[in-house]
Amino acid sequence: MRKKIVAGNWKMNTIVPEGVELAKAVVAKSAEVPAEVGLVVAAPFTHLAPVAAVVKGTRVALSAQNCADKEKGAYTGEVSVDMLKSVDCEYTILGHSERRQYYGETDAKLVEKTRLALAAGLKVILCVGENLDEREAGKHFQVVSDQTKAVLYNFSAEDMKNIVVAYEPVWAIGTGKTATAEQAEEIHACIRKVLAEKFGAQVADDTTILYGGSCKPSNAKELFAMPDIDGGLIGGAALKADDFIGIALSF
Ligand code: PGA
């Protein structure tokens, strides 16, 4: 059975003391959430060490939001996978649409980042998703299939045990416009089919696929009821512990 996960992507929000308080509140409320639901907080780089101290020994896992595409060396401003491991990160998000759009994250870079992350023992939450133009042109299945293949077809069935996919339609991120449960489900099913074609039905069936994009306590239940939606990658609503936990209670 694949794992259910609710992951909070804090993006570039909160200063360190606020992030520490948010993590403490998430830990405090985490007991309400059924044990089979994995809880993850993806904090900014500056917050990782102090937040790691808060979540250590709890059921809340720590994630980064990105990592370098190089192992180490003269890459000013970058943060390596070994650095993330050294502060007890369990996951890193990769390929978020904001990174693809604003920071030139290419599929080739994402392959390299994923390779380094897995080699360091990090799990990867790989984001895919079409923008509004692509959806309106009816290209959403194609775009998401292509993005999924471009990165994940470079990896093995064994690697897939440590990879989570997050479908995040760009037009739904931070816009208050959620994909309907049916719109999300048909893309999730498509991603699972793409994975099955390369890795076989079992691996596809075992892969956790999250939905992201204006997910909140009021719409999470409908989304999570879909057979191929295994949880959420939560932006805005993850900045309030009550909302984040409310989403995690929506299975
Ligand atoms: P949102 O962001 O929940 O604020 O729409 C989701 C994400 O980008 O991960």
XYZ file of N, CA and C and ligand atoms in Angstrom:
762
model
N 0.833 -1.204 0.000
C 0.000 0.000 0.000
C 0.873 1.262 0.000
N 0.537 2.179 -0.890
C 1.333 3.408 -0.916
C 0.992 4.308 0.277
N 1.974 5.146 0.590
C 1.866 6.006 1.762
C 1.025 7.252 1.456
N 0.214 7.623 2.407
C -0.497 8.912 2.336
C 0.416 9.972 2.962
N 0.499 11.112 2.326
C 1.380 12.176 2.838
C 0.697 13.537 2.700
N 0.853 14.334 3.728
C 0.501 15.751 3.609
C 1.774 16.536 3.919
N 2.234 17.300 2.931
C 3.491 18.026 3.056
C 3.217 19.521 2.971
N 3.798 20.263 3.888
C 3.634 21.713 3.891
C 4.837 22.372 3.243
N 4.576 23.152 2.191
C 5.640 23.878 1.504
C 5.557 25.336 1.956
N 6.458 25.684 2.867
C 6.380 27.036 3.441
C 6.858 28.102 2.459
N 7.513 27.690 1.386
C 8.058 28.648 0.404
C 8.935 29.687 1.133
N 8.960 30.941 0.643
C 9.822 31.947 1.278
C 9.002 32.754 2.279
N 8.457 32.034 3.259
C 7.625 32.668 4.281
C 8.142 32.314 5.674
N 7.877 33.186 6.588
C 8.285 33.141 8.002
C 9.777 33.466 8.155
N 10.084 34.108 9.279
C 11.489 34.211 9.682
C 11.731 33.070 10.659
N 12.975 32.825 11.017
C 13.302 31.594 11.751
C 12.453 31.392 13.016
N 12.333 32.391 13.910
C 11.535 32.115 15.120
C 10.084 31.760 14.795
N 9.543 32.371 13.754
C 8.152 32.052 13.366
C 8.067 30.624 12.819
N 9.053 30.237 12.050
C 9.078 28.879 11.508
C 9.194 27.846 12.623
N 10.001 28.155 13.615
C 10.160 27.243 14.755
C 8.832 27.105 15.494
N 8.131 28.216 15.687
C 6.827 28.166 16.353
C 5.814 27.374 15.537
N 5.839 27.579 14.229
C 4.922 26.846 13.344
C 5.192 25.341 13.436
N 6.471 24.982 13.413
C 6.826 23.557 13.515
C 6.377 22.985 14.852
N 6.555 23.761 15.911
C 6.121 23.291 17.246
C 4.615 23.065 17.269
N 3.868 23.981 16.637
C 2.408 23.852 16.617
C 1.987 22.626 15.802
N 2.691 22.378 14.696
C 2.376 21.198 13.879
C 2.647 19.929 14.683
N 3.783 19.889 15.359
C 4.117 18.713 16.180
C 3.056 18.522 17.266
N 2.670 19.621 17.923
C 1.710 19.525 19.026
C 0.376 18.953 18.557
N -0.040 19.302 17.342
C -1.348 18.854 16.832
C -1.258 17.540 16.065
N -0.053 17.057 15.843
C 0.113 15.898 14.952
C -0.520 14.630 15.524
N -0.688 14.578 16.842
C -1.272 13.390 17.465
C -2.706 13.156 16.998
N -3.374 14.231 16.548
C -4.771 14.093 16.081
C -4.856 13.323 14.757
N -3.748 13.305 14.037
C -3.762 12.743 12.674
C -3.495 11.244 12.716
N -4.297 10.448 12.003
C -4.070 8.995 11.983
C -2.616 8.651 11.635
N -2.109 7.630 12.293
C -0.679 7.283 12.200
C -0.223 7.001 10.776
N -1.154 6.530 9.926
C -0.713 6.142 8.570
C -0.500 7.342 7.641
N -0.849 8.528 8.099
C -0.643 9.715 7.265
C 0.720 10.335 7.604
N 1.586 10.395 6.619
C 2.897 11.006 6.821
C 2.771 12.524 6.815
N 3.433 13.164 7.741
C 3.424 14.635 7.809
C 4.833 15.132 7.511
N 4.921 16.120 6.628
C 6.222 16.651 6.207
C 6.140 18.176 6.243
N 7.191 18.823 6.742
C 7.261 20.282 6.612
C 8.498 20.645 5.791
N 8.289 21.429 4.743
C 9.383 21.865 3.874
C 9.681 23.330 4.190
N 10.728 23.521 4.958
C 11.074 24.847 5.474
C 12.170 25.472 4.612
N 12.309 26.794 4.677
C 13.431 27.442 3.975
C 14.776 26.952 4.534
N 15.831 27.096 3.754
C 17.155 26.588 4.155
C 17.581 27.087 5.538
N 17.373 28.400 5.778
C 17.831 28.981 7.056
C 17.141 28.353 8.262
N 15.951 27.776 8.039
C 15.143 27.256 9.130
C 15.427 25.775 9.418
N 16.133 25.116 8.512
C 16.182 23.655 8.592
C 16.780 23.150 9.911
N 17.931 23.693 10.313
C 18.559 23.172 11.536
C 17.678 23.400 12.769
N 17.186 24.635 12.995
C 16.331 24.794 14.173
C 15.007 24.024 14.086
N 14.451 23.895 12.897
C 13.204 23.120 12.778
C 13.506 21.622 12.959
N 14.668 21.194 12.518
C 15.064 19.793 12.721
C 15.074 19.462 14.211
N 15.541 20.407 15.024
C 15.583 20.179 16.474
C 14.169 20.037 17.038
N 13.212 20.744 16.443
C 11.819 20.679 16.912
C 11.174 19.338 16.525
N 11.429 18.884 15.304
C 10.709 17.684 14.825
C 11.445 16.377 15.144
N 12.667 16.480 15.633
C 13.450 15.279 15.950
C 12.676 14.370 16.919
N 12.592 13.093 16.573
C 11.920 12.138 17.454
C 10.400 12.217 17.392
N 9.853 13.068 16.513
C 8.402 13.147 16.353
C 8.039 12.467 15.027
N 6.762 12.455 14.699
C 6.323 11.850 13.437
C 6.407 12.825 12.270
N 6.810 14.055 12.531
C 6.883 15.073 11.471
C 8.258 15.014 10.808
N 8.266 14.833 9.496
C 9.531 14.741 8.756
C 9.901 16.103 8.184
N 11.192 16.309 8.030
C 11.699 17.589 7.544
C 12.071 17.488 6.066
N 11.729 18.533 5.333
C 12.074 18.590 3.909
C 12.695 19.934 3.577
N 13.585 19.917 2.581
C 14.049 21.163 1.970
C 13.116 21.470 0.796
N 13.303 22.632 0.201
C 12.467 23.029 -0.942
C 13.217 22.950 -2.253
N 14.509 22.628 -2.166
C 15.369 22.620 -3.351
C 16.732 22.088 -2.907
N 17.581 21.741 -3.853
C 18.981 21.450 -3.535
C 19.823 21.800 -4.759
N 21.128 21.841 -4.566
C 22.037 22.169 -5.667
C 22.103 21.013 -6.666
N 22.489 21.352 -7.883
C 22.697 20.308 -8.893
C 24.177 19.907 -8.976
N 24.936 20.327 -7.995
C 26.357 19.954 -7.905
C 26.606 19.385 -6.520
N 27.639 18.545 -6.436
C 27.891 17.871 -5.168
C 28.460 18.827 -4.123
N 29.512 19.557 -4.489
C 30.100 20.554 -3.580
C 31.076 21.426 -4.351
N 31.593 22.448 -3.689
C 32.635 23.245 -4.327
C 32.251 24.690 -4.534
N 32.827 25.301 -5.552
C 32.706 26.740 -5.766
C 31.402 27.078 -6.483
N 30.302 26.994 -5.744
C 28.965 27.303 -6.267
C 28.268 28.229 -5.276
N 28.714 29.465 -5.252
C 28.260 30.440 -4.264
C 26.733 30.511 -4.178
N 26.251 30.415 -2.967
C 24.814 30.560 -2.734
C 24.026 29.270 -2.845
N 24.682 28.185 -3.200
C 23.956 26.918 -3.363
C 24.021 26.075 -2.081
N 23.110 25.134 -1.958
C 23.038 24.261 -0.781
C 23.027 22.807 -1.262
N 24.003 22.045 -0.802
C 24.181 20.679 -1.323
C 23.315 19.658 -0.597
N 23.166 18.520 -1.217
C 22.390 17.426 -0.596
C 23.056 16.949 0.693
N 24.394 16.957 0.744
C 25.067 16.552 1.981
C 24.779 17.536 3.117
N 24.699 18.809 2.756
C 24.342 19.815 3.776
C 22.943 19.533 4.312
N 22.020 19.195 3.416
C 20.644 18.896 3.847
C 20.613 17.663 4.736
N 21.357 16.650 4.354
C 21.423 15.433 5.177
C 21.996 15.738 6.549
N 22.973 16.648 6.569
C 23.660 16.929 7.839
C 22.758 17.645 8.844
N 21.631 18.208 8.373
C 20.668 18.788 9.324
C 19.393 17.918 9.381
N 19.565 16.637 9.049
C 18.474 15.664 9.229
C 17.265 15.872 8.339
N 17.482 16.428 7.159
C 16.387 16.451 6.191
C 16.124 15.029 5.724
N 14.851 14.723 5.562
C 14.488 13.405 5.033
C 14.103 13.519 3.556
N 13.550 14.679 3.196
C 13.044 14.916 1.843
C 13.633 16.199 1.266
N 13.566 16.317 -0.049
C 13.628 17.639 -0.673
C 12.574 17.701 -1.779
N 11.905 18.849 -1.851
C 11.039 19.126 -3.001
C 11.960 19.446 -4.165
N 11.622 19.027 -5.359
C 12.385 19.407 -6.561
C 11.419 19.741 -7.695
N 11.811 20.704 -8.507
C 11.042 21.001 -9.715
C 9.744 21.723 -9.472
N 9.633 22.415 -8.337
C 8.419 23.206 -8.122
C 8.263 24.193 -9.286
N 7.033 24.463 -9.685
C 6.813 25.334 -10.851
C 7.417 26.717 -10.646
N 7.473 27.171 -9.383
C 8.090 28.489 -9.143
C 9.580 28.446 -9.453
N 10.205 27.326 -9.230
C 11.629 27.184 -9.559
C 11.794 27.004 -11.070
N 10.897 26.274 -11.684
C 10.992 26.109 -13.146
C 10.794 27.462 -13.822
N 9.804 28.220 -13.324
C 9.407 29.468 -13.966
C 10.359 30.619 -13.683
N 10.770 30.785 -12.430
C 11.554 31.973 -12.059
C 13.057 31.728 -11.997
N 13.476 30.473 -11.878
C 14.902 30.205 -11.674
C 15.488 29.251 -12.717
N 14.798 29.113 -13.821
C 15.356 28.363 -14.941
C 15.651 26.907 -14.652
N 14.835 26.295 -13.806
C 15.053 24.884 -13.496
C 14.654 24.045 -14.713
N 15.600 23.375 -15.308
C 15.302 22.559 -16.486
C 15.174 21.087 -16.082
N 14.615 20.302 -16.969
C 14.515 18.866 -16.699
C 15.904 18.256 -16.498
N 16.873 18.719 -17.284
C 18.236 18.173 -17.160
C 18.800 18.442 -15.765
N 18.552 19.643 -15.254
C 19.006 19.964 -13.890
C 18.277 19.108 -12.860
N 17.001 18.884 -13.131
C 16.215 18.102 -12.175
C 16.672 16.644 -12.129
N 17.099 16.136 -13.260
C 17.645 14.765 -13.274
C 18.883 14.722 -12.383
N 19.741 15.722 -12.536
C 20.979 15.773 -11.757
C 20.682 15.936 -10.262
N 19.769 16.826 -9.947
C 19.403 17.056 -8.545
C 18.793 15.796 -7.926
N 17.928 15.145 -8.689
C 17.288 13.932 -8.179
C 18.344 12.842 -7.946
N 19.257 12.737 -8.890
C 20.328 11.731 -8.767
C 21.156 11.975 -7.500
N 21.549 13.217 -7.286
C 22.351 13.561 -6.104
C 21.547 13.338 -4.820
N 20.291 13.757 -4.825
C 19.451 13.620 -3.626
C 19.299 12.150 -3.241
N 18.980 11.317 -4.216
C 18.784 9.890 -3.924
C 20.090 9.261 -3.444
N 21.193 9.638 -4.085
C 22.498 9.077 -3.698
C 22.857 9.461 -2.267
N 22.398 10.633 -1.838
C 22.684 11.083 -0.471
C 21.710 10.483 0.544
N 20.700 9.765 0.057
C 19.720 9.163 0.964
C 18.534 10.061 1.261
N 18.350 11.081 0.444
C 17.157 11.932 0.590
C 16.025 11.366 -0.260
N 14.801 11.578 0.195
C 13.644 11.270 -0.644
C 13.292 12.536 -1.417
N 12.717 12.341 -2.577
C 12.430 13.469 -3.466
C 10.914 13.618 -3.661
N 10.442 14.843 -3.548
C 9.060 15.161 -3.939
C 9.177 15.936 -5.244
N 8.932 15.272 -6.351
C 9.102 15.898 -7.672
C 7.779 16.511 -8.134
N 7.812 17.808 -8.431
C 6.599 18.506 -8.856
C 6.481 18.549 -10.381
N 5.276 18.337 -10.849
C 4.954 18.484 -12.271
C 3.621 19.231 -12.365
N 3.354 19.819 -13.510
C 2.069 20.500 -13.656
C 2.069 21.466 -14.820
N 0.906 21.600 -15.440
C 0.773 22.467 -16.620
C 0.392 23.881 -16.211
N 0.691 24.853 -17.059
C 0.232 26.223 -16.800
C -1.128 26.451 -17.462
N -1.656 27.660 -17.266
C -3.014 27.944 -17.737
C -3.132 27.834 -19.259
N -2.145 28.375 -19.979
C -2.188 28.304 -21.450
C -2.221 26.859 -21.920
N -1.389 26.050 -21.289
C -1.320 24.632 -21.677
C -2.645 23.930 -21.391
N -3.246 24.254 -20.254
C -4.555 23.631 -19.950
C -5.602 24.085 -20.962
N -5.624 25.399 -21.225
C -6.656 25.906 -22.141
C -6.480 25.371 -23.555
N -5.235 25.042 -23.894
C -4.977 24.464 -25.214
C -5.204 22.940 -25.216
N -5.640 22.415 -24.088
C -5.920 20.976 -24.007
C -4.667 20.108 -23.976
N -3.533 20.721 -23.578
C -2.268 19.971 -23.607
C -1.868 19.423 -22.239
N -2.754 19.501 -21.256
C -2.333 19.180 -19.881
C -1.845 17.749 -19.701
N -2.504 16.791 -20.348
C -2.028 15.399 -20.195
C -0.628 15.254 -20.788
N -0.460 15.860 -21.962
C 0.823 15.758 -22.656
C 1.950 16.406 -21.851
N 1.685 17.610 -21.358
C 2.713 18.356 -20.608
C 3.134 17.578 -19.363
N 2.155 17.102 -18.617
C 2.469 16.405 -17.368
C 3.168 15.068 -17.658
N 2.721 14.369 -18.687
C 3.395 13.113 -19.069
C 4.841 13.389 -19.443
N 5.045 14.425 -20.267
C 6.401 14.749 -20.723
C 7.306 15.121 -19.546
N 6.794 15.947 -18.634
C 7.606 16.352 -17.476
C 7.958 15.140 -16.615
N 6.986 14.274 -16.427
C 7.211 13.084 -15.592
C 8.273 12.196 -16.229
N 8.110 11.938 -17.526
C 9.062 11.073 -18.233
C 10.456 11.686 -18.263
N 10.523 13.012 -18.520
C 11.821 13.678 -18.710
C 12.724 13.507 -17.492
N 12.122 13.440 -16.326
C 12.949 13.261 -15.126
C 12.971 11.789 -14.699
N 11.794 11.231 -14.493
C 11.748 9.929 -13.798
C 12.176 8.750 -14.669
N 12.086 8.877 -15.981
C 12.508 7.754 -16.820
C 14.028 7.557 -16.789
N 14.729 8.442 -16.114
C 16.174 8.270 -15.935
C 16.501 7.450 -14.689
N 15.460 7.018 -13.971
C 15.695 6.331 -12.707
C 15.147 4.910 -12.757
N 15.431 4.161 -11.675
C 15.056 2.746 -11.656
C 13.824 2.529 -10.781
N 13.277 1.337 -10.887
C 12.145 0.959 -10.037
C 12.548 1.073 -8.569
N 13.772 0.701 -8.270
C 14.286 0.792 -6.897
C 14.299 2.268 -6.434
N 14.767 3.137 -7.312
C 14.796 4.580 -6.983
C 13.391 5.108 -6.683
N 12.405 4.558 -7.392
C 11.034 5.078 -7.237
C 10.498 4.891 -5.815
N 11.123 3.990 -5.046
C 10.699 3.809 -3.638
C 10.924 5.079 -2.836
N 11.834 5.916 -3.314
C 12.169 7.146 -2.580
C 11.738 8.407 -3.312
N 10.800 8.240 -4.235
C 10.310 9.393 -4.998
C 8.792 9.506 -4.847
N 8.372 10.712 -4.519
C 6.953 11.064 -4.452
C 6.724 12.037 -5.603
N 5.602 11.933 -6.277
C 5.284 12.891 -7.345
C 4.208 13.843 -6.814
N 4.342 15.115 -7.126
C 3.297 16.084 -6.760
C 2.771 16.732 -8.032
N 1.482 16.542 -8.279
C 0.841 17.227 -9.418
C 0.336 18.577 -8.937
N 0.907 19.628 -9.503
C 0.506 20.973 -9.117
C 0.204 21.800 -10.363
N -1.067 21.876 -10.753
C -1.406 22.731 -11.898
C -1.031 24.169 -11.561
N -0.210 24.781 -12.400
C 0.338 26.108 -12.082
C -0.780 27.130 -11.874
N -1.865 26.996 -12.630
C -2.987 27.931 -12.534
C -3.741 27.819 -11.212
N -3.453 26.794 -10.441
C -4.150 26.621 -9.161
C -3.276 26.998 -7.966
N -1.996 27.276 -8.231
C -1.080 27.534 -7.114
C -1.223 28.966 -6.624
N -1.605 29.087 -5.363
C -1.698 30.400 -4.731
C -2.769 31.292 -5.322
N -3.634 30.745 -6.145
C -4.639 31.554 -6.835
C -6.016 31.425 -6.197
N -6.149 30.475 -5.289
C -7.457 30.199 -4.709
C -8.324 29.353 -5.629
N -7.804 29.074 -6.827
C -8.532 28.289 -7.821
C -8.043 26.844 -7.748
N -8.814 25.979 -7.156
C -8.387 24.585 -7.027
C -8.837 23.801 -8.256
N -8.044 22.832 -8.643
C -8.535 21.889 -9.647
C -9.702 21.148 -9.017
N -10.693 20.802 -9.793
C -11.761 19.978 -9.225
C -11.160 18.607 -8.930
N -11.829 17.885 -8.067
C -11.335 16.555 -7.720
C -11.219 15.702 -8.987
N -12.152 15.876 -9.927
C -12.135 15.085 -11.169
C -10.954 15.494 -12.052
N -10.712 16.804 -12.148
C -9.573 17.281 -12.951
C -8.261 16.754 -12.372
N -8.132 16.790 -11.053
C -6.903 16.307 -10.427
C -6.780 14.796 -10.618
N -7.873 14.083 -10.364
C -7.839 12.617 -10.443
C -7.410 12.141 -11.830
N -7.927 12.770 -12.881
C -7.586 12.251 -14.221
C -6.108 12.462 -14.547
N -5.516 13.516 -13.992
C -4.074 13.703 -14.212
C -3.273 12.725 -13.333
N -3.708 12.536 -12.110
C -3.015 11.567 -11.239
C -3.024 10.179 -11.879
N -4.168 9.801 -12.408
C -4.273 8.484 -13.053
C -3.335 8.417 -14.249
N -3.214 9.532 -14.972
C -2.333 9.599 -16.137
C -0.868 9.450 -15.697
N -0.487 10.126 -14.614
C 0.889 10.005 -14.101
C 1.162 8.547 -13.709
N 0.190 7.929 -13.060
C 0.386 6.540 -12.635
C 0.556 5.627 -13.853
N -0.160 5.920 -14.920
C -0.045 5.129 -16.148
C 1.347 5.309 -16.773
N 1.812 6.552 -16.765
C 3.149 6.849 -17.295
C 4.215 6.088 -16.483
N 4.028 6.033 -15.184
C 4.976 5.298 -14.329
C 4.880 3.804 -14.597
N 3.661 3.310 -14.795
C 3.466 1.873 -15.046
C 4.136 1.444 -16.348
N 4.088 2.321 -17.345
C 4.697 1.984 -18.645
C 6.195 1.738 -18.526
N 6.837 2.446 -17.631
C 8.290 2.303 -17.486
C 8.668 1.295 -16.388
N 7.968 1.377 -15.261
C 8.413 0.632 -14.084
C 7.525 -0.566 -13.736
N 6.405 -0.706 -14.429
C 5.470 -1.787 -14.127
C 4.368 -1.329 -13.182
N 3.289 -2.115 -13.189
C 2.081 -1.730 -12.451
C 2.318 -1.648 -10.947
N 3.145 -2.540 -10.427
C 3.342 -2.559 -8.975
C 4.000 -1.273 -8.479
N 5.061 -0.872 -9.164
C 5.769 0.357 -8.770
C 4.827 1.559 -8.896
N 4.087 1.604 -9.989
C 3.144 2.712 -10.191
C 2.115 2.750 -9.070
N 1.656 1.567 -8.691
C 0.646 1.458 -7.650
C 1.197 1.862 -6.283
N 2.476 1.649 -6.095
C 3.108 1.941 -4.798
C 3.581 3.394 -4.679
N 3.534 4.157 -5.770
C 4.066 5.526 -5.737
C 3.020 6.512 -5.204
N 3.449 7.297 -4.248
C 2.577 8.321 -3.681
C 2.513 9.510 -4.640
N 1.299 9.920 -5.012
C 1.123 11.073 -5.893
C 0.243 12.099 -5.166
N 0.837 13.270 -4.916
C 0.167 14.317 -4.153
C -0.462 15.344 -5.084
N -1.514 15.981 -4.607
C -2.085 17.116 -5.329
C -1.658 18.411 -4.637
N -1.350 19.432 -5.398
C -1.046 20.735 -4.821
C -1.647 21.854 -5.646
N -2.084 22.909 -4.964
C -2.680 24.061 -5.652
C -3.947 24.461 -4.935
N -3.815 25.469 -4.045
C -4.965 25.981 -3.286
C -5.740 24.888 -2.551
N -5.010 23.899 -2.059
C -5.640 22.850 -1.251
C -5.823 23.405 0.159
N -6.989 23.214 0.716
C -7.299 23.737 2.048
C -8.252 22.783 2.761
N -8.481 23.018 4.067
C -9.352 22.070 4.785
C -10.715 21.902 4.125
N -11.233 22.953 3.498
C -12.580 22.868 2.925
C -12.658 22.066 1.622
N -11.538 21.846 0.942
C -11.632 21.065 -0.310
C -10.799 19.778 -0.292
N -10.029 19.589 0.783
C -9.110 18.437 0.814
C -9.861 17.099 0.809
N -10.979 17.042 1.496
C -11.706 15.775 1.630
C -12.133 15.232 0.260
N -12.653 16.120 -0.554
C -13.118 15.734 -1.885
C -11.941 15.261 -2.754
N -10.834 15.987 -2.651
C -9.646 15.617 -3.430
C -9.087 14.281 -2.952
N -8.939 14.130 -1.640
C -8.297 12.929 -1.090
C -9.187 11.687 -1.230
N -10.463 11.902 -1.520
C -11.361 10.748 -1.700
C -11.110 10.066 -3.048
N -10.387 10.742 -3.929
C -10.140 10.182 -5.267
C -9.118 9.036 -5.185
N -9.314 8.000 -5.994
C -8.476 6.801 -5.832
C -6.989 7.024 -6.082
N -6.645 7.974 -6.936
C -5.223 8.162 -7.256
C -4.586 9.363 -6.561
N -5.325 10.020 -5.689
C -4.781 11.177 -4.954
C -4.418 10.719 -3.541
N -3.128 10.777 -3.252
C -2.616 10.181 -2.008
C -2.247 11.214 -0.958
N -2.714 12.438 -1.157
C -2.402 13.474 -0.185
C -2.143 14.781 -0.886
N -1.490 15.706 -0.182
C -1.329 17.036 -0.752
C 0.010 17.666 -0.471
N 0.394 18.549 -1.383
C 1.525 19.454 -1.148
C 0.894 20.829 -0.960
N 1.025 21.344 0.233
C 0.220 22.478 0.666
C 1.087 23.722 0.815
N 0.708 24.800 0.152
C 1.451 26.052 0.276
C 0.831 26.938 1.339
N 0.017 27.893 0.906
C -0.564 28.892 1.807
C -1.163 28.316 3.086
N -1.937 27.248 2.951
C -2.630 26.695 4.123
C -1.677 25.984 5.086
N -0.425 25.769 4.663
C 0.542 25.105 5.563
C 1.161 26.098 6.539
N 0.863 27.391 6.346
C 1.440 28.414 7.229
C 0.617 28.584 8.502
N -0.490 27.879 8.571
C -1.291 27.859 9.805
C -1.412 26.405 10.225
N -0.921 26.099 11.420
C -0.900 24.706 11.876
C -2.300 24.091 11.870
N -3.292 24.879 12.262
C -4.664 24.343 12.309
C -5.150 23.925 10.925
N -4.866 24.757 9.922
C -5.294 24.442 8.556
C -4.519 23.230 8.025
N -3.225 23.228 8.281
C -2.386 22.121 7.804
C -2.872 20.798 8.405
N -3.100 20.794 9.695
C -3.566 19.566 10.357
C -4.999 19.249 9.907
N -5.780 20.287 9.680
C -7.156 20.079 9.186
C -7.131 19.346 7.844
N -6.175 19.688 6.999
C -6.033 19.001 5.712
C -5.621 17.553 5.940
N -4.690 17.359 6.867
C -4.208 15.991 7.136
C -5.302 15.113 7.746
N -6.339 15.752 8.279
C -7.466 14.994 8.855
C -8.545 14.713 7.811
N -8.259 15.024 6.545
C -9.288 14.965 5.505
C -9.320 13.657 4.713
N -8.558 12.656 5.123
C -8.605 11.374 4.386
C -9.844 10.604 4.760
P -0.753 26.773 -2.593
O 0.690 26.261 -3.056
O -1.323 25.716 -1.686
O -0.489 28.053 -1.862
O -1.562 26.960 -3.827
C 0.938 24.912 -3.312
C 2.377 24.739 -3.753
O 2.843 25.524 -4.578
O 3.075 23.813 -3.310
